[in-house]
CSV table of C-alpha atoms and ligand atoms in Angstrom, one decimal:
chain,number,residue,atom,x,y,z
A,1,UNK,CA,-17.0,11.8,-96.5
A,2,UNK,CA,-14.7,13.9,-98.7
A,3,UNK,CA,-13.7,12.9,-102.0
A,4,UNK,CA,-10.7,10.9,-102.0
A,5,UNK,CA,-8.9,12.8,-104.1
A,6,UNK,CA,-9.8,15.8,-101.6
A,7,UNK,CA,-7.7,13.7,-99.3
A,8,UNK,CA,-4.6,13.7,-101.2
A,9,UNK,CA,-2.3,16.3,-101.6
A,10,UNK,CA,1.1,16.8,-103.1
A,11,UNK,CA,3.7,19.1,-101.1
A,12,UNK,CA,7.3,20.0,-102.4
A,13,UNK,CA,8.8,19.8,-98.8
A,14,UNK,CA,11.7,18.6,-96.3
A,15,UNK,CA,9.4,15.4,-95.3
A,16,UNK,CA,11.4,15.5,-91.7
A,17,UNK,CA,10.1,19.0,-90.7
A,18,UNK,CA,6.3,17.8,-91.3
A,19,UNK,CA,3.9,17.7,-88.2
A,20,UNK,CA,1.8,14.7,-89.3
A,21,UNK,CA,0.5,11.7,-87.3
A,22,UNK,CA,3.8,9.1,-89.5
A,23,UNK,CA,6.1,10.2,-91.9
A,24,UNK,CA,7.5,6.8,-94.1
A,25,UNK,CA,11.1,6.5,-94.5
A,26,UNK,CA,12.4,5.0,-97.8
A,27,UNK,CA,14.9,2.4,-96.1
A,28,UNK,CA,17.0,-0.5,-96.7
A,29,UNK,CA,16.0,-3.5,-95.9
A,30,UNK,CA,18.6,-3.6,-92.7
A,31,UNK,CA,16.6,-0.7,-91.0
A,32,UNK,CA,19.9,0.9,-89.9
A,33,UNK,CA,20.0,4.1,-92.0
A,34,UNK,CA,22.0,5.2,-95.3
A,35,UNK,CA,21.8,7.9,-96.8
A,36,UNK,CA,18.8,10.4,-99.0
A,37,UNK,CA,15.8,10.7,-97.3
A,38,UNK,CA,16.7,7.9,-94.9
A,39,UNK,CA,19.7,9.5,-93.4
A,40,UNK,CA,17.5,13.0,-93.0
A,41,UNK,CA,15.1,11.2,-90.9
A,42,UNK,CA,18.0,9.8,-88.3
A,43,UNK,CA,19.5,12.8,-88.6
A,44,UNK,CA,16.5,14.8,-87.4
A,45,UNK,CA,14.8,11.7,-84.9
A,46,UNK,CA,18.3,11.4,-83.0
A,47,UNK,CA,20.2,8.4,-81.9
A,48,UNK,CA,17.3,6.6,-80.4
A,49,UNK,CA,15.5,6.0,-83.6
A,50,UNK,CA,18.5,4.0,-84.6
A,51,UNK,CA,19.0,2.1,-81.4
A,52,UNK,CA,15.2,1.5,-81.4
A,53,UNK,CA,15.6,0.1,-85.2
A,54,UNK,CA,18.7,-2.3,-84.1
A,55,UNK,CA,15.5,-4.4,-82.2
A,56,UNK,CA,13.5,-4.8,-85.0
A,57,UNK,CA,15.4,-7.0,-87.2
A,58,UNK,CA,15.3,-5.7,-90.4
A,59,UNK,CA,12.3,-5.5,-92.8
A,60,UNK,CA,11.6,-7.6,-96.6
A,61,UNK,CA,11.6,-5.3,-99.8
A,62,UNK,CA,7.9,-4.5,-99.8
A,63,UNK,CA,7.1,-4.3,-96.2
A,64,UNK,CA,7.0,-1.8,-93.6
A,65,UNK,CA,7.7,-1.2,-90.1
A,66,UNK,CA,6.3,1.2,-88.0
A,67,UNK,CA,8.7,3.4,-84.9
A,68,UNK,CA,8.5,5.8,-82.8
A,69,UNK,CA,9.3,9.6,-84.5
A,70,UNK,CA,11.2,10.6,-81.5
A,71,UNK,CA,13.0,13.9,-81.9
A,72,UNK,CA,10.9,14.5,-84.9
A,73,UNK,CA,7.5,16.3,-84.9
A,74,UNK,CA,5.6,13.7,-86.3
A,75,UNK,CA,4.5,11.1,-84.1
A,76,UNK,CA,5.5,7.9,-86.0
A,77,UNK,CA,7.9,7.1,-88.7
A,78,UNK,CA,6.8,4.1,-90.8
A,79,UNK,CA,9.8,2.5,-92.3
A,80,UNK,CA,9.2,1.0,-95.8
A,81,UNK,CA,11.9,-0.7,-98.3
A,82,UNK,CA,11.8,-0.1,-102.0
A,83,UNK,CA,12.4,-1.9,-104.9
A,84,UNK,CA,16.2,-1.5,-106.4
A,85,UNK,CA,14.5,-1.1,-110.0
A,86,UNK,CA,16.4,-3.6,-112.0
A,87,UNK,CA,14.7,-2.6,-115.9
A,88,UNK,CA,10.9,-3.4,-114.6
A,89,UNK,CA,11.1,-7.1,-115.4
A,90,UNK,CA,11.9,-8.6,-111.0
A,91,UNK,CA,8.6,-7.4,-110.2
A,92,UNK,CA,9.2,-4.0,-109.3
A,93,UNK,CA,6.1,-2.5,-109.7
A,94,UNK,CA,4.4,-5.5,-107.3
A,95,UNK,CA,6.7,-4.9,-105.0
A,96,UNK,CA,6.7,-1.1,-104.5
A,97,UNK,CA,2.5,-1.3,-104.4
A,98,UNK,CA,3.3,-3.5,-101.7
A,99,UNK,CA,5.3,-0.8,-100.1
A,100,UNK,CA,2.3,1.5,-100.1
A,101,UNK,CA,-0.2,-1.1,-99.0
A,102,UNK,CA,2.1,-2.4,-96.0
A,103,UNK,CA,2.1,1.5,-94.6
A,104,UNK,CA,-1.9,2.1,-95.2
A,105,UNK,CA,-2.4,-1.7,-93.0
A,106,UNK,CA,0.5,0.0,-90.4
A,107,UNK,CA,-1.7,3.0,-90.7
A,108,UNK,CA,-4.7,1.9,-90.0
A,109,UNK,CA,-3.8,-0.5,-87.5
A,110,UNK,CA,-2.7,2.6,-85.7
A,111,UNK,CA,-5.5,4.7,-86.4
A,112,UNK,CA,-3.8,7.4,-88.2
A,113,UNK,CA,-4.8,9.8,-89.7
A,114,UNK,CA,-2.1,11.7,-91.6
A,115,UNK,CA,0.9,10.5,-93.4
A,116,UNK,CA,3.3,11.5,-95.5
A,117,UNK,CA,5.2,9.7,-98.5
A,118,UNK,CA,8.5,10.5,-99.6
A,119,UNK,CA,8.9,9.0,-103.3
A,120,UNK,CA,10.1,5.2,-102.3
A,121,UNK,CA,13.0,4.2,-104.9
A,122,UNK,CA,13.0,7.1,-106.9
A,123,UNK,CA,16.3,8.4,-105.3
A,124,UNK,CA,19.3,5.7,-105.3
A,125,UNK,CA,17.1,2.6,-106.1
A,126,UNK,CA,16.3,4.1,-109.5
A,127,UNK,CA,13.0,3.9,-109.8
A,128,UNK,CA,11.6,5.7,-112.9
A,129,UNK,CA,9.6,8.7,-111.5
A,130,UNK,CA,6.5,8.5,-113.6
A,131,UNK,CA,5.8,5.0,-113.1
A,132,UNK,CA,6.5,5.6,-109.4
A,133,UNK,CA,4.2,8.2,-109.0
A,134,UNK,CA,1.5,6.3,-111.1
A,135,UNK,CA,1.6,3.9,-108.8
A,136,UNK,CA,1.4,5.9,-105.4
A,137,UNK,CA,-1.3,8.1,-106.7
A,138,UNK,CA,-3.4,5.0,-107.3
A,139,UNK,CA,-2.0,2.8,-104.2
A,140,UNK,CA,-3.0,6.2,-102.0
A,141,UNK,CA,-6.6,6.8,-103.7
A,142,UNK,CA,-6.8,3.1,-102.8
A,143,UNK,CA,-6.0,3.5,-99.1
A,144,UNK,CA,-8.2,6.7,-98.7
A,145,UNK,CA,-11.2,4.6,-100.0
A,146,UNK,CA,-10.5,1.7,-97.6
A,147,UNK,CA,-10.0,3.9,-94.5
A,148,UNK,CA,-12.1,6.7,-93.9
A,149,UNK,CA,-10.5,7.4,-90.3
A,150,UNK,CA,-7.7,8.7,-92.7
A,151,UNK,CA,-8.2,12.5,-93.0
A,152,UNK,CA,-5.0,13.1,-95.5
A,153,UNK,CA,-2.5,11.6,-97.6
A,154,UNK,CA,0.5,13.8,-98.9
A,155,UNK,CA,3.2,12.8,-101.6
A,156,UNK,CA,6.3,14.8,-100.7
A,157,UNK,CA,8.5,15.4,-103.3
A,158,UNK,CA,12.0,17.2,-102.3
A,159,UNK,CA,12.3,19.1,-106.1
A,160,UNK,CA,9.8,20.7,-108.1
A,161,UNK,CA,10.3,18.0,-111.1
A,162,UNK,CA,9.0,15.3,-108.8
A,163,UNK,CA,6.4,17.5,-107.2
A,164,UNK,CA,5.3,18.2,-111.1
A,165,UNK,CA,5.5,14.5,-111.9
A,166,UNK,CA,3.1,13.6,-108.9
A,167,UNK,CA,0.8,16.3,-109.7
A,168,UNK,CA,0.4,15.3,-113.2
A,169,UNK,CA,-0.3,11.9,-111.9
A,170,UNK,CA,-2.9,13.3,-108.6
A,171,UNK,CA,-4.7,16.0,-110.6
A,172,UNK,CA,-5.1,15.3,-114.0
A,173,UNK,CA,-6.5,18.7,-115.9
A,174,UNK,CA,-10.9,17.5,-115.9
A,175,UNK,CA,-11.2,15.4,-119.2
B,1,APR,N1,12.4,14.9,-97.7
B,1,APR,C1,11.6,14.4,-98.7
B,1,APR,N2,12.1,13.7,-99.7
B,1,APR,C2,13.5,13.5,-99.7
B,1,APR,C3,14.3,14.0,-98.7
B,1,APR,C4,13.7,14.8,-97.7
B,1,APR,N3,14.4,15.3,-96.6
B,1,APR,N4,15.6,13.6,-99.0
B,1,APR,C5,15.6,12.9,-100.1
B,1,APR,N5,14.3,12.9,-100.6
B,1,APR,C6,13.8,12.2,-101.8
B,1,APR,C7,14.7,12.0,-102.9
B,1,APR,O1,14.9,13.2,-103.7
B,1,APR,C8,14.0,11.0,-103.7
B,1,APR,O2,13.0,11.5,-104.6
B,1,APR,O3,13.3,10.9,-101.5
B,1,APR,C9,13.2,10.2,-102.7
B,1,APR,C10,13.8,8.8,-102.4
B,1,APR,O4,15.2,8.8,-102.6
B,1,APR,P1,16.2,8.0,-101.6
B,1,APR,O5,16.2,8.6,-100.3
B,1,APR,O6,17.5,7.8,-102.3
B,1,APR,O7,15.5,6.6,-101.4
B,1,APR,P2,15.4,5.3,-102.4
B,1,APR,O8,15.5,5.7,-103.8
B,1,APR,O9,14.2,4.6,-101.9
B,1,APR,O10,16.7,4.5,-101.9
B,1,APR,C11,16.7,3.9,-100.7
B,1,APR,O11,18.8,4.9,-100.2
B,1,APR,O12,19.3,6.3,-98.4
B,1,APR,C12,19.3,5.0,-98.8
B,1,APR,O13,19.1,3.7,-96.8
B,1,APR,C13,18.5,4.0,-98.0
B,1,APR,O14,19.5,2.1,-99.0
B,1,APR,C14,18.3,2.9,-99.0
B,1,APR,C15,18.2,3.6,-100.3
């Protein structure tokens, strides 16, 4: 089986226009949309998306849900709520692993086997970006080991600063 770090890879894209198996929304915990990378993904799945997300009932900070992509070209969108980072000190970092390892059991369960991250809480939730990429580099690498049906993994980051943050994070220069 490839490496795991083979497995992850680190793109600098709009996350909506990617053909993968799920693509995870960074939501709120109401599942009804906002704004970022949440309202790009209504946008582009269409009105059912949202009427399809009115059913579920919302979802806890740290957990995931998984929907139809509808209108999109990936087949699934796995809906995952962030941390609101409050300083570091409400368990942020617990909770945004969480986030991770709710979409890898979602993914799994489903028998993915591509996905693609947008970087949860960095946008309006605050997030510092180094400590949120440490911890999806390491939550991913985690998931790739415990699923092998999982081919690929990618971190999208929407501006070059972000995409430089993750890949200082996912491939370190050899020691
Ligand atoms: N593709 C990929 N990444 C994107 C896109 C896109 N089309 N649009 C935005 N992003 C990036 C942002 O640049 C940021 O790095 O997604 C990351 C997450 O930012 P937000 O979308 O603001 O998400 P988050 O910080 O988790 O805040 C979630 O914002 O939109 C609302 O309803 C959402 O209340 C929730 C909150």
């Amino acid at each position: 089986m490839k490496q795991q770090k083979s497995r992850l890879a680190v793109l600098q894209e709009d996350i909506t226009t990617l053909a993968v198996d799920a693509i995870v929304n960074a939501a709120n915990s109401s599942l009804l949309g906002g704004g970022g990378v949440d309202g790009a993904i209504h946008r582009a799945a269409g009105p059912e998306l949202l009427a399809f997300c009115r059913g579920l009932g919302g979802c806890p900070t740290g957990e995931a849900r998984i929907t139809p992509g509808f209108r999109l070209p990936a087949r699934y969108v796995i809906h995952t709520v962030g941390p609101v980072w409050h300083g570091g000190g409400r368990g942020e970092a617990r909770l945004l692993a969480s986030c991770y390892r709710s979409v890898f059991a979602l993914a799994a369960q489903h028998e993915l086997a591509s996905l693609a991250f947008p970087a949860v809480s960095c946008g309006v939730y605050g997030y510092p970006r180094d400590a949120a990429a440490c911890i999806a580099v390491a939550e991913c690498l985690a998931g790739l080991t415990a699923n092998p049906r999982l081919e690929v993994v990618y971190l999208v980051a929407f501006d070059a600063a972000m995409a430089q943050t993750y890949r200082r994070f996912a491939c370190p220069p050899d020691a």
